[in-house]
mmCIF file of C-alpha atoms in Angstrom:
data_model
loop_
_atom_site.group_PDB
_atom_site.id
_atom_site.type_symbol
_atom_site.label_atom_id
_atom_site.label_comp_id
_atom_site.label_asym_id
_atom_site.label_seq_id
_atom_site.Cartn_x
_atom_site.Cartn_y
_atom_site.Cartn_z
ATOM 1 C CA MET N 1 -18.191 194.292 187.979
ATOM 2 C CA SER N 2 -16.402 193.819 191.234
ATOM 3 C CA ILE N 3 -14.304 190.619 191.760
ATOM 4 C CA LYS N 4 -12.516 189.363 195.107
ATOM 5 C CA LEU N 5 -10.740 186.182 195.537
ATOM 6 C CA LYS N 6 -10.057 184.319 198.964
ATOM 7 C CA CYS N 7 -8.228 181.089 198.876
ATOM 8 C CA LEU N 8 -7.896 179.197 202.359
ATOM 9 C CA SER N 9 -6.599 175.895 203.592
ATOM 10 C CA HIS N 10 -9.429 173.398 205.204
ATOM 11 C CA THR N 11 -8.919 170.886 207.685
ATOM 12 C CA PRO N 12 -11.261 168.441 209.021
ATOM 13 C CA LEU N 13 -9.397 168.637 212.240
ATOM 14 C CA ARG N 14 -9.982 171.954 213.319
ATOM 15 C CA GLY N 15 -11.681 171.915 216.514
ATOM 16 C CA LEU N 16 -10.923 168.336 216.931
ATOM 17 C CA ASN N 17 -7.173 168.118 217.355
ATOM 18 C CA ASP N 18 -5.516 170.961 219.362
ATOM 19 C CA PRO N 19 -2.241 172.612 217.940
ATOM 20 C CA GLY N 20 -1.926 175.117 220.836
ATOM 21 C CA ALA N 21 -3.647 178.085 222.181
ATOM 22 C CA ASP N 22 -1.518 180.441 220.234
ATOM 23 C CA VAL N 23 -2.139 178.656 216.736
ATOM 24 C CA VAL N 24 -5.714 178.499 217.440
ATOM 25 C CA ARG N 25 -5.649 182.407 218.221
ATOM 26 C CA GLU N 26 -3.757 183.139 215.222
ATOM 27 C CA VAL N 27 -6.194 181.178 212.889
ATOM 28 C CA ASP N 28 -9.213 182.478 214.603
ATOM 29 C CA ASP N 29 -8.064 185.898 214.186
ATOM 30 C CA ILE N 30 -7.208 185.568 210.159
ATOM 31 C CA LEU N 31 -10.555 183.686 209.662
ATOM 32 C CA ALA N 32 -12.341 186.774 211.458
ATOM 33 C CA ARG N 33 -10.779 189.351 209.515
ATOM 34 C CA SER N 34 -11.200 187.336 206.181
ATOM 35 C CA ARG N 35 -14.887 187.050 207.034
ATOM 36 C CA ALA N 36 -15.113 190.887 207.840
ATOM 37 C CA GLU N 37 -13.895 191.502 204.519
ATOM 38 C CA VAL N 38 -16.207 189.242 202.913
ATOM 39 C CA GLU N 39 -18.927 190.835 204.746
ATOM 40 C CA ALA N 40 -17.960 194.284 203.695
ATOM 41 C CA PHE N 41 -17.654 193.278 200.303
ATOM 42 C CA ASP N 42 -21.252 191.696 200.435
ATOM 43 C CA PRO N 43 -21.044 189.524 197.527
ATOM 44 C CA GLU N 44 -24.048 188.813 195.172
ATOM 45 C CA LEU N 45 -22.504 185.591 193.881
ATOM 46 C CA ILE N 46 -19.801 183.241 195.336
ATOM 47 C CA VAL N 47 -17.913 180.794 193.156
ATOM 48 C CA ILE N 48 -16.299 178.233 195.186
ATOM 49 C CA PHE N 49 -13.856 175.749 193.802
ATOM 50 C CA ALA N 50 -13.596 172.745 196.066
ATOM 51 C CA PRO N 51 -12.271 169.158 196.318
ATOM 52 C CA ASP N 52 -14.366 166.027 197.527
ATOM 53 C CA HIS N 53 -12.994 163.383 199.884
ATOM 54 C CA TYR N 54 -15.030 160.301 198.704
ATOM 55 C CA ASN N 55 -18.302 161.860 200.293
ATOM 56 C CA GLY N 56 -20.191 162.926 196.828
ATOM 57 C CA LEU N 57 -17.858 161.567 194.392
ATOM 58 C CA PHE N 58 -16.603 158.100 193.990
ATOM 59 C CA TYR N 59 -14.700 155.808 191.374
ATOM 60 C CA ASP N 60 -18.233 154.594 189.952
ATOM 61 C CA LEU N 61 -18.095 157.856 188.018
ATOM 62 C CA MET N 62 -15.056 160.213 188.891
ATOM 63 C CA PRO N 63 -15.277 163.095 186.766
ATOM 64 C CA PRO N 64 -12.157 165.693 186.848
ATOM 65 C CA PHE N 65 -14.440 168.581 187.263
ATOM 66 C CA VAL N 66 -18.350 168.865 188.346
ATOM 67 C CA ILE N 67 -20.529 171.915 188.455
ATOM 68 C CA ALA N 68 -23.769 171.797 190.475
ATOM 69 C CA THR N 69 -27.282 173.290 190.297
ATOM 70 C CA ALA N 70 -28.311 171.797 193.356
ATOM 71 C CA ALA N 71 -26.105 170.395 196.244
ATOM 72 C CA GLU N 72 -26.533 169.241 200.246
ATOM 73 C CA SER N 73 -23.881 168.975 202.683
ATOM 74 C CA VAL N 74 -23.029 165.739 203.993
ATOM 75 C CA ALA N 75 -22.154 167.572 207.277
ATOM 76 C CA ASP N 76 -18.970 165.699 208.021
ATOM 77 C CA TYR N 77 -16.511 166.813 210.604
ATOM 78 C CA GLN N 78 -18.700 169.351 212.712
ATOM 79 C CA THR N 79 -19.810 171.284 209.568
ATOM 80 C CA LEU N 80 -23.485 172.369 208.862
ATOM 81 C CA PRO N 81 -25.860 170.165 207.123
ATOM 82 C CA GLY N 82 -28.495 171.284 204.420
ATOM 83 C CA PRO N 83 -28.763 172.578 201.051
ATOM 84 C CA LEU N 84 -26.270 175.451 199.430
ATOM 85 C CA SER N 85 -28.135 178.352 197.976
ATOM 86 C CA ILE N 86 -27.497 177.651 194.263
ATOM 87 C CA PRO N 87 -28.984 179.979 191.380
ATOM 88 C CA ARG N 88 -29.757 176.938 189.423
ATOM 89 C CA GLU N 89 -30.247 178.774 186.029
ATOM 90 C CA LEU N 90 -26.931 180.677 186.372
ATOM 91 C CA ALA N 91 -25.099 177.490 186.995
ATOM 92 C CA LEU N 92 -26.500 176.115 183.818
ATOM 93 C CA GLU N 93 -25.609 179.062 182.029
ATOM 94 C CA MET N 94 -22.086 178.960 183.368
ATOM 95 C CA THR N 95 -21.867 175.254 182.500
ATOM 96 C CA ARG N 96 -22.758 175.745 178.893
ATOM 97 C CA PHE N 97 -20.422 178.716 178.658
ATOM 98 C CA ILE N 98 -17.364 176.392 180.203
ATOM 99 C CA LEU N 99 -18.581 173.725 177.391
ATOM 100 C CA ASP N 100 -18.514 176.320 174.671
ATOM 101 C CA GLN N 101 -14.738 177.196 175.893
ATOM 102 C CA ASP N 102 -13.856 173.636 174.874
ATOM 103 C CA VAL N 103 -13.484 172.447 178.629
ATOM 104 C CA ASP N 104 -15.283 169.267 179.510
ATOM 105 C CA ILE N 105 -17.170 169.618 182.961
ATOM 106 C CA ALA N 106 -19.755 167.322 184.419
ATOM 107 C CA LEU N 107 -23.026 168.605 185.567
ATOM 108 C CA SER N 108 -24.884 167.497 188.871
ATOM 109 C CA HIS N 109 -28.353 168.558 189.626
ATOM 110 C CA ARG N 110 -28.369 166.606 193.013
ATOM 111 C CA LEU N 111 -24.287 166.844 194.221
ATOM 112 C CA GLN N 112 -23.302 165.901 197.909
ATOM 113 C CA VAL N 113 -20.649 168.123 199.253
ATOM 114 C CA ASP N 114 -18.225 167.639 202.106
ATOM 115 C CA HIS N 115 -16.177 169.752 204.306
ATOM 116 C CA GLY N 116 -13.856 170.573 201.558
ATOM 117 C CA CYS N 117 -16.636 172.732 200.274
ATOM 118 C CA THR N 118 -18.612 173.682 203.178
ATOM 119 C CA GLN N 119 -15.950 174.511 205.834
ATOM 120 C CA THR N 120 -14.477 177.492 204.257
ATOM 121 C CA LEU N 121 -18.101 178.595 202.868
ATOM 122 C CA GLU N 122 -19.285 178.544 206.617
ATOM 123 C CA GLU N 123 -15.850 180.256 207.590
ATOM 124 C CA MET N 124 -16.396 183.143 205.302
ATOM 125 C CA THR N 125 -20.146 183.609 205.505
ATOM 126 C CA GLY N 126 -21.611 181.745 208.478
ATOM 127 C CA SER N 127 -23.982 179.723 206.613
ATOM 128 C CA LEU N 128 -24.394 177.547 203.543
ATOM 129 C CA THR N 129 -27.333 179.882 202.183
ATOM 130 C CA ARG N 130 -26.145 183.538 203.194
ATOM 131 C CA TYR N 131 -25.085 184.299 199.636
ATOM 132 C CA PRO N 132 -25.970 182.407 196.391
ATOM 133 C CA VAL N 133 -23.146 180.253 195.626
ATOM 134 C CA ILE N 134 -22.068 178.104 192.513
ATOM 135 C CA PRO N 135 -19.785 174.944 193.457
ATOM 136 C CA ILE N 136 -17.228 173.419 191.043
ATOM 137 C CA ILE N 137 -15.702 170.421 192.574
ATOM 138 C CA ILE N 138 -12.258 169.645 191.224
ATOM 139 C CA ASN N 139 -11.059 165.979 191.725
ATOM 140 C CA SER N 140 -8.046 166.243 193.926
ATOM 141 C CA VAL N 141 -7.653 162.839 195.772
ATOM 142 C CA ALA N 142 -8.549 160.408 193.458
ATOM 143 C CA PRO N 143 -5.856 159.553 190.838
ATOM 144 C CA PRO N 144 -5.646 159.897 188.006
ATOM 145 C CA PHE N 145 -5.550 163.401 187.831
ATOM 146 C CA ALA N 146 -6.103 166.068 185.000
ATOM 147 C CA PRO N 147 -3.161 167.934 184.397
ATOM 148 C CA TYR N 148 -2.704 171.310 186.047
ATOM 149 C CA ARG N 149 -2.714 173.155 182.618
ATOM 150 C CA ARG N 150 -6.228 171.796 182.414
ATOM 151 C CA ILE N 151 -7.117 173.257 185.811
ATOM 152 C CA ARG N 152 -5.751 176.720 184.685
ATOM 153 C CA LYS N 153 -8.160 176.442 181.668
ATOM 154 C CA LEU N 154 -11.353 175.681 183.903
ATOM 155 C CA GLY N 155 -10.371 178.639 185.764
ATOM 156 C CA GLU N 156 -10.153 180.861 182.711
ATOM 157 C CA ALA N 157 -13.264 179.761 181.493
ATOM 158 C CA VAL N 158 -15.222 180.679 184.611
ATOM 159 C CA GLY N 159 -13.612 183.979 184.943
ATOM 160 C CA LYS N 160 -14.631 184.851 181.233
ATOM 161 C CA PHE N 161 -18.172 183.954 182.418
ATOM 162 C CA ILE N 162 -18.312 186.114 185.701
ATOM 163 C CA ALA N 163 -16.470 189.002 183.934
ATOM 164 C CA PRO N 164 -19.398 190.655 182.293
ATOM 165 C CA LEU N 165 -21.998 189.580 184.901
ATOM 166 C CA ASP N 166 -22.120 193.118 186.592
ATOM 167 C CA LYS N 167 -22.034 191.436 190.062
ATOM 168 C CA ARG N 168 -20.027 191.652 193.021
ATOM 169 C CA VAL N 169 -18.456 188.041 192.828
ATOM 170 C CA LEU N 170 -16.493 186.482 195.400
ATOM 171 C CA ILE N 171 -14.204 183.410 194.317
ATOM 172 C CA LEU N 172 -13.187 180.829 196.842
ATOM 173 C CA GLY N 173 -10.565 178.144 196.553
ATOM 174 C CA THR N 174 -10.294 175.774 199.245
ATOM 175 C CA GLY N 175 -7.837 173.030 200.113
ATOM 176 C CA GLY N 176 -4.159 172.104 200.764
ATOM 177 C CA LEU N 177 -1.564 173.151 200.982
ATOM 178 C CA SER N 178 0.924 170.503 201.608
ATOM 179 C CA HIS N 179 -1.323 167.734 202.953
ATOM 180 C CA GLU N 180 -1.594 164.077 203.383
ATOM 181 C CA PRO N 181 -4.198 162.674 205.550
ATOM 182 C CA PRO N 182 -4.826 158.594 205.627
ATOM 183 C CA VAL N 183 -6.914 158.738 202.228
ATOM 184 C CA PRO N 184 -6.392 155.191 200.556
ATOM 185 C CA LEU N 185 -5.400 154.553 197.049
ATOM 186 C CA LEU N 186 -7.654 152.330 195.130
ATOM 187 C CA ALA N 187 -4.581 150.452 193.583
ATOM 188 C CA SER N 188 -3.542 148.919 196.931
ATOM 189 C CA ALA N 189 -6.740 148.820 198.500
ATOM 190 C CA PRO N 190 -8.014 145.713 199.990
ATOM 191 C CA ASP N 191 -11.465 144.595 198.643
ATOM 192 C CA GLU N 192 -13.782 146.302 201.421
ATOM 193 C CA VAL N 193 -11.778 149.665 201.079
ATOM 194 C CA ALA N 194 -11.946 149.544 197.195
ATOM 195 C CA ASN N 195 -15.709 148.811 197.324
ATOM 196 C CA PHE N 196 -15.990 152.194 199.294
ATOM 197 C CA LEU N 197 -13.880 154.071 197.296
ATOM 198 C CA ILE N 198 -15.949 152.676 194.159
ATOM 199 C CA ALA N 199 -19.530 153.254 195.582
ATOM 200 C CA GLY N 200 -19.271 154.246 199.078
ATOM 201 C CA ARG N 201 -22.278 157.154 199.169
ATOM 202 C CA ASN N 202 -24.204 157.700 202.241
ATOM 203 C CA PRO N 203 -22.334 155.504 204.770
ATOM 204 C CA THR N 204 -23.939 154.862 208.424
ATOM 205 C CA PRO N 205 -23.118 157.009 211.141
ATOM 206 C CA GLU N 206 -20.870 154.430 212.638
ATOM 207 C CA ALA N 207 -18.797 154.084 209.512
ATOM 208 C CA ARG N 208 -18.611 158.004 209.111
ATOM 209 C CA ALA N 209 -17.435 157.984 213.121
ATOM 210 C CA ALA N 210 -14.860 155.333 212.519
ATOM 211 C CA ARG N 211 -13.533 157.307 209.544
ATOM 212 C CA GLN N 212 -13.340 160.749 211.390
ATOM 213 C CA ALA N 213 -11.714 158.798 214.156
ATOM 214 C CA ARG N 214 -8.817 157.267 212.075
ATOM 215 C CA THR N 215 -8.151 160.793 210.632
ATOM 216 C CA ILE N 216 -7.904 162.359 214.347
ATOM 217 C CA ALA N 217 -5.445 159.620 215.129
ATOM 218 C CA ALA N 218 -3.406 160.369 212.240
ATOM 219 C CA GLY N 219 -3.139 163.806 213.150
ATOM 220 C CA LYS N 220 -1.880 162.901 216.525
ATOM 221 C CA ILE N 221 1.055 161.664 215.346
ATOM 222 C CA TYR N 222 1.483 163.471 212.046
ATOM 223 C CA GLY N 223 5.017 164.702 211.761
ATOM 224 C CA THR N 224 6.621 162.322 214.159
ATOM 225 C CA ALA N 225 8.670 159.306 213.487
ATOM 226 C CA ALA N 226 5.661 157.071 214.157
ATOM 227 C CA CYS N 227 3.979 158.521 210.981
ATOM 228 C CA ALA N 228 4.178 157.139 207.568
ATOM 229 C CA GLN N 229 2.714 159.887 205.745
ATOM 230 C CA THR N 230 4.467 162.410 203.660
ATOM 231 C CA PRO N 231 5.385 165.281 206.046
ATOM 232 C CA LEU N 232 4.329 168.981 205.470
ATOM 233 C CA ASN N 233 6.522 171.126 203.361
ATOM 234 C CA ALA N 234 6.480 174.654 204.334
ATOM 235 C CA GLU N 235 9.216 175.351 201.330
ATOM 236 C CA TRP N 236 6.753 174.022 198.836
ATOM 237 C CA ASP N 237 3.939 175.786 200.139
ATOM 238 C CA LEU N 238 5.351 179.252 200.352
ATOM 239 C CA ALA N 239 6.915 178.887 196.703
ATOM 240 C CA PHE N 240 3.345 177.865 195.521
ATOM 241 C CA ILE N 241 1.942 181.048 197.102
ATOM 242 C CA ASP N 242 4.704 183.026 195.645
ATOM 243 C CA LEU N 243 3.658 182.028 192.311
ATOM 244 C CA LEU N 244 0.145 182.967 192.613
ATOM 245 C CA VAL N 245 0.833 186.383 194.397
ATOM 246 C CA ASN N 246 3.276 187.307 191.532
ATOM 247 C CA ARG N 247 0.924 186.061 188.988
ATOM 248 C CA ARG N 248 3.024 183.494 187.514
ATOM 249 C CA LEU N 249 0.157 181.271 186.557
ATOM 250 C CA ALA N 250 1.659 179.859 183.576
ATOM 251 C CA ASP N 251 4.551 178.162 185.342
ATOM 252 C CA ILE N 252 1.892 175.928 187.027
ATOM 253 C CA ASP N 253 1.434 174.213 183.628
ATOM 254 C CA ASP N 254 4.477 172.465 184.266
ATOM 255 C CA PHE N 255 3.478 170.983 187.684
ATOM 256 C CA GLN N 256 4.198 167.265 187.858
ATOM 257 C CA ILE N 257 1.678 165.485 189.678
ATOM 258 C CA ASP N 258 4.111 162.553 190.963
ATOM 259 C CA ASP N 259 6.763 165.061 192.049
ATOM 260 C CA ILE N 260 4.049 167.161 194.093
ATOM 261 C CA SER N 261 2.860 163.891 195.791
ATOM 262 C CA LYS N 262 6.120 162.844 196.662
ATOM 263 C CA THR N 263 7.265 166.253 197.774
ATOM 264 C CA ALA N 264 4.349 167.492 199.416
ATOM 265 C CA GLY N 265 1.582 164.913 199.948
ATOM 266 C CA ARG N 266 -0.626 163.065 197.824
ATOM 267 C CA SER N 267 -3.487 165.451 199.004
ATOM 268 C CA THR N 268 -1.521 168.621 198.165
ATOM 269 C CA HIS N 269 -3.132 168.423 194.821
ATOM 270 C CA GLU N 270 -6.309 170.270 196.363
ATOM 271 C CA VAL N 271 -4.336 173.473 195.475
ATOM 272 C CA ARG N 272 -5.901 172.627 192.236
ATOM 273 C CA THR N 273 -8.889 174.653 193.646
ATOM 274 C CA TRP N 274 -6.361 177.631 194.255
ATOM 275 C CA VAL N 275 -5.077 177.429 190.892
ATOM 276 C CA ALA N 276 -8.603 177.448 189.167
ATOM 277 C CA ALA N 277 -9.777 180.207 191.585
ATOM 278 C CA PHE N 278 -6.347 182.420 190.428
ATOM 279 C CA ALA N 279 -7.166 181.731 186.798
ATOM 280 C CA ALA N 280 -10.586 182.634 187.066
ATOM 281 C CA LEU N 281 -9.586 186.164 188.494
ATOM 282 C CA ALA N 282 -6.751 186.761 186.315
ATOM 283 C CA ALA N 283 -9.074 185.995 183.245
ATOM 284 C CA THR N 284 -10.731 189.260 184.394
ATOM 285 C CA GLY N 285 -8.107 191.256 184.146
ATOM 286 C CA PRO N 286 -4.583 192.274 186.319
ATOM 287 C CA TYR N 287 -4.943 191.505 189.980
ATOM 288 C CA ALA N 288 -2.922 192.549 193.033
ATOM 289 C CA ALA N 289 -2.515 189.336 195.887
ATOM 290 C CA ARG N 290 -1.136 189.118 199.131
ATOM 291 C CA LYS N 291 -0.249 186.322 201.514
ATOM 292 C CA ASP N 292 -2.225 187.032 204.445
ATOM 293 C CA TYR N 293 -1.153 183.875 206.778
ATOM 294 C CA TYR N 294 0.858 180.597 206.762
ATOM 295 C CA ARG N 295 1.720 178.156 209.043
ATOM 296 C CA ALA N 296 2.569 174.453 208.736
ATOM 297 C CA ILE N 297 0.253 172.666 211.532
ATOM 298 C CA ASN N 298 1.088 169.264 212.139
ATOM 299 C CA GLU N 299 -2.039 168.502 214.290
ATOM 300 C CA TRP N 300 -4.405 169.746 211.591
ATOM 301 C CA ILE N 301 -2.331 167.602 208.807
ATOM 302 C CA ALA N 302 -2.296 170.874 206.658
ATOM 303 C CA GLY N 303 0.234 173.708 205.645
ATOM 304 C CA TYR N 304 -2.388 176.242 206.731
ATOM 305 C CA GLY N 305 -2.547 179.381 204.353
ATOM 306 C CA VAL N 306 -4.885 182.198 203.464
ATOM 307 C CA VAL N 307 -4.341 184.352 200.583
ATOM 308 C CA SER N 308 -6.437 187.158 199.147
ATOM 309 C CA ALA N 309 -6.591 188.953 195.852
ATOM 310 C CA GLU N 310 -8.582 191.481 193.921
ATOM 311 C CA GLN N 311 -8.686 193.269 190.579
ATOM 312 C CA ALA N 312 -5.840 195.554 190.339
#
């Protein structure tokens, strides 16, 4: 058994909004180095913890966690179309194991996944199908949210499952860090928007293009006086990374959802995927971790970070 971990921010605006040539080079370089590490590791299985952004999951039925035995990319924001290469029987075994650990998780045999899952998978492997992958989607944008202690327990259950597999396993977490794109809230949404949040699957190309245009426009003014969204918070981001690197995962149980939303942005809760990923690794034994990169990038509406870890 050998287990490695990569947690990365994702952003729908990479390649669409320009933060400057130096920043692009920095990010391209760390992604290239991270992908080279993945290729050298040559995983036999990838477990990816990812959010959804009202592309596969909606309020007609919004599970806190869902695992897929089959999934298809919606190909938003320049991501690849097509199915993921999911080992169905192994995903079912993992589902049964998680439930036996007293963690409730939903199951999908036909899940749609968006850039929150596929962007990082593409960046680390160059494909959606190069390696077997089991996606676990954690609700991170649609309140109410499960408490953070539940996220840690989910990760621990996954770690206990993969520990005895005798495989090279790569754990990916994707999302955040501080982050508030223009995602509407159901409680204050007008009827048309509320209907989309409840049952907006398979939008027309025109509707998807309009949604993308709104996000691009928000990125162009993010962090300025013209922007109403919560600004990026590098201090919060770096403190969160420090907790993970220094194996203080139990401290995350005390995270308060409303405080994080106000301090770092409502979509900062995508860091739940990082919490689950590190909890999974920790469940297999001691680990060593490092911060590979961090920069607050307004044009991408993201505190952009990359963190790596492996069994000590």
